[in-house]
Amino acid sequence: DIAGQVPGVRIMRHDERITRWSFYRYIVPIEPEAFAGRTHEAVCDALEAEGVGAWTGYEPMSRYDLFQPALSRLPVAVEHADRLDPSRMSFPVAEAAGLREAVYLDENVFRAGHGGVDDAVEALAKVQRHAEELPA
């Protein structure tokens, strides 16, 4: 249980309808305050240095360069252009996750079985213990 071993790391609730797991990356939400205020970028860099593949993930859609509904000719985008203007959008939860909190673990961590997961948890705990040494 990663949440029990690394304070400030949350685990998403399991949906009982899911009977098989298939994923490309696994998202671990961190609380930057539990990592000396460091964002996910510093945590991912440190995990990479420990040999655990990690990535900061995608930007929130409202800040994603490719999301340009004003250039679309689709009827919904044309009819609701004012509502689809990214500069007028505010998604604080998505922005917090996408800009500070989401740590995507590479799928090869899980291909290594329990040992790979144990290594990832150990690396994350080490990164947290030494978080004040990470670049701010």
Short mmCIF file of C-alpha atoms in Angstrom, two decimals:
data_model
loop_
_atom_site.label_atom_id
_atom_site.label_comp_id
_atom_site.label_asym_id
_atom_site.label_seq_id
_atom_site.Cartn_x
_atom_site.Cartn_y
_atom_site.Cartn_z
CA ASP A 1 0.00 0.00 0.00
CA ILE A 2 1.88 3.01 -1.32
CA ALA A 3 -0.27 5.52 0.58
CA GLY A 4 0.64 3.83 3.85
CA GLN A 5 4.35 3.89 3.05
CA VAL A 6 4.68 7.35 1.52
CA PRO A 7 2.70 10.10 3.28
CA GLY A 8 1.27 12.68 0.93
CA VAL A 9 0.57 10.16 -1.82
CA ARG A 10 -3.07 9.43 -2.52
CA ILE A 11 -4.52 6.32 -4.07
CA MET A 12 -7.61 6.57 -6.20
CA ARG A 13 -10.57 4.52 -5.02
CA HIS A 14 -10.99 1.17 -6.79
CA ASP A 15 -14.11 0.81 -8.89
CA GLU A 16 -15.53 -2.69 -8.33
CA ARG A 17 -16.75 -2.79 -11.94
CA ILE A 18 -13.15 -3.03 -13.12
CA THR A 19 -12.18 -6.69 -13.30
CA ARG A 20 -9.07 -6.44 -15.50
CA TRP A 21 -6.32 -3.86 -15.46
CA SER A 22 -4.67 -2.52 -18.56
CA PHE A 23 -2.72 0.69 -18.56
CA TYR A 24 0.07 2.50 -20.27
CA ARG A 25 1.03 4.59 -17.26
CA TYR A 26 -0.26 4.71 -13.71
CA ILE A 27 -1.01 8.11 -12.20
CA VAL A 28 0.05 8.71 -8.61
CA PRO A 29 -1.25 12.02 -7.24
CA ILE A 30 1.21 13.62 -4.81
CA GLU A 31 0.76 16.47 -2.37
CA PRO A 32 3.66 18.85 -3.09
CA GLU A 33 3.67 19.95 0.56
CA ALA A 34 4.61 16.38 1.54
CA PHE A 35 7.63 16.72 -0.78
CA ALA A 36 8.98 19.96 0.72
CA GLY A 37 6.80 22.00 -1.66
CA ARG A 38 8.40 20.50 -4.77
CA THR A 39 6.19 19.98 -7.79
CA HIS A 40 5.75 16.78 -9.72
CA GLU A 41 8.51 17.82 -12.13
CA ALA A 42 11.19 17.65 -9.42
CA VAL A 43 9.73 14.40 -8.08
CA CYS A 44 9.67 12.81 -11.55
CA ASP A 45 13.25 13.88 -12.25
CA ALA A 46 14.35 12.36 -8.94
CA LEU A 47 12.46 9.13 -9.63
CA GLU A 48 14.13 8.90 -13.04
CA ALA A 49 17.50 9.34 -11.33
CA GLU A 50 16.55 6.40 -9.08
CA GLY A 51 15.80 4.25 -12.13
CA VAL A 52 12.02 4.50 -11.94
CA GLY A 53 10.43 5.76 -15.13
CA ALA A 54 8.19 8.72 -14.35
CA TRP A 55 6.60 11.56 -16.28
CA THR A 56 4.71 14.72 -15.35
CA GLY A 57 1.84 13.94 -17.71
CA TYR A 58 -0.27 16.08 -19.91
CA GLU A 59 -1.09 19.73 -19.44
CA PRO A 60 -4.68 20.52 -18.46
CA MET A 61 -6.79 20.68 -21.63
CA SER A 62 -7.57 24.35 -21.03
CA ARG A 63 -3.84 25.06 -21.42
CA TYR A 64 -3.03 22.50 -24.09
CA ASP A 65 -1.70 24.10 -27.29
CA LEU A 66 -3.55 21.70 -29.56
CA PHE A 67 -6.95 22.50 -27.98
CA GLN A 68 -8.10 25.29 -30.27
CA PRO A 69 -11.85 25.09 -30.66
CA ALA A 70 -11.93 28.51 -32.34
CA LEU A 71 -10.23 26.92 -35.36
CA SER A 72 -12.78 24.12 -35.58
CA ARG A 73 -15.62 24.01 -38.09
CA LEU A 74 -17.56 21.44 -36.11
CA PRO A 75 -21.12 22.64 -35.38
CA VAL A 76 -20.71 22.44 -31.59
CA ALA A 77 -17.49 24.45 -31.63
CA VAL A 78 -18.99 27.08 -33.93
CA GLU A 79 -22.25 27.37 -32.00
CA HIS A 80 -20.60 27.50 -28.57
CA ALA A 81 -17.36 29.29 -29.43
CA ASP A 82 -17.66 31.69 -26.48
CA ARG A 83 -18.07 28.80 -24.02
CA LEU A 84 -15.11 26.92 -25.51
CA ASP A 85 -12.61 29.76 -25.26
CA PRO A 86 -9.66 28.34 -23.25
CA SER A 87 -8.68 31.78 -21.96
CA ARG A 88 -12.05 31.96 -20.17
CA MET A 89 -11.87 28.45 -18.69
CA SER A 90 -10.94 27.63 -15.13
CA PHE A 91 -10.44 24.08 -13.97
CA PRO A 92 -8.56 24.33 -10.65
CA VAL A 93 -8.52 20.58 -9.91
CA ALA A 94 -7.28 19.64 -13.39
CA GLU A 95 -4.76 22.47 -13.32
CA ALA A 96 -3.41 21.43 -9.90
CA ALA A 97 -3.04 17.86 -11.11
CA GLY A 98 -1.58 18.74 -14.49
CA LEU A 99 0.79 21.44 -13.29
CA ARG A 100 1.88 20.26 -9.82
CA GLU A 101 0.57 16.92 -8.56
CA ALA A 102 0.34 14.12 -11.13
CA VAL A 103 3.22 11.64 -11.29
CA TYR A 104 2.79 9.12 -14.11
CA LEU A 105 4.71 5.90 -13.48
CA ASP A 106 5.81 4.09 -16.64
CA GLU A 107 4.18 0.75 -17.34
CA ASN A 108 7.53 -1.07 -17.18
CA VAL A 109 7.40 -0.61 -13.39
CA PHE A 110 4.44 -2.98 -13.37
CA ARG A 111 5.85 -5.41 -15.92
CA ALA A 112 8.54 -6.15 -13.33
CA GLY A 113 5.80 -7.51 -11.01
CA HIS A 114 5.77 -7.00 -7.26
CA GLY A 115 9.51 -6.27 -7.28
CA GLY A 116 9.07 -3.39 -9.69
CA VAL A 117 6.25 -1.92 -7.63
CA ASP A 118 8.28 -2.35 -4.43
CA ASP A 119 11.23 -0.59 -6.09
CA ALA A 120 8.97 2.28 -7.18
CA VAL A 121 7.53 2.66 -3.68
CA GLU A 122 11.01 2.57 -2.15
CA ALA A 123 12.26 5.17 -4.63
CA LEU A 124 9.27 7.43 -3.98
CA ALA A 125 9.86 7.19 -0.22
CA LYS A 126 13.55 8.02 -0.74
CA VAL A 127 12.67 11.01 -2.93
CA GLN A 128 10.30 12.22 -0.23
CA ARG A 129 12.92 11.82 2.53
CA HIS A 130 15.37 13.90 0.51
CA ALA A 131 12.85 16.29 -1.04
CA GLU A 132 14.45 19.38 0.47
CA GLU A 133 17.56 18.61 -1.58
CA LEU A 134 15.61 18.69 -4.85
CA PRO A 135 15.58 21.83 -7.01
CA ALA A 136 12.68 24.12 -6.12
#
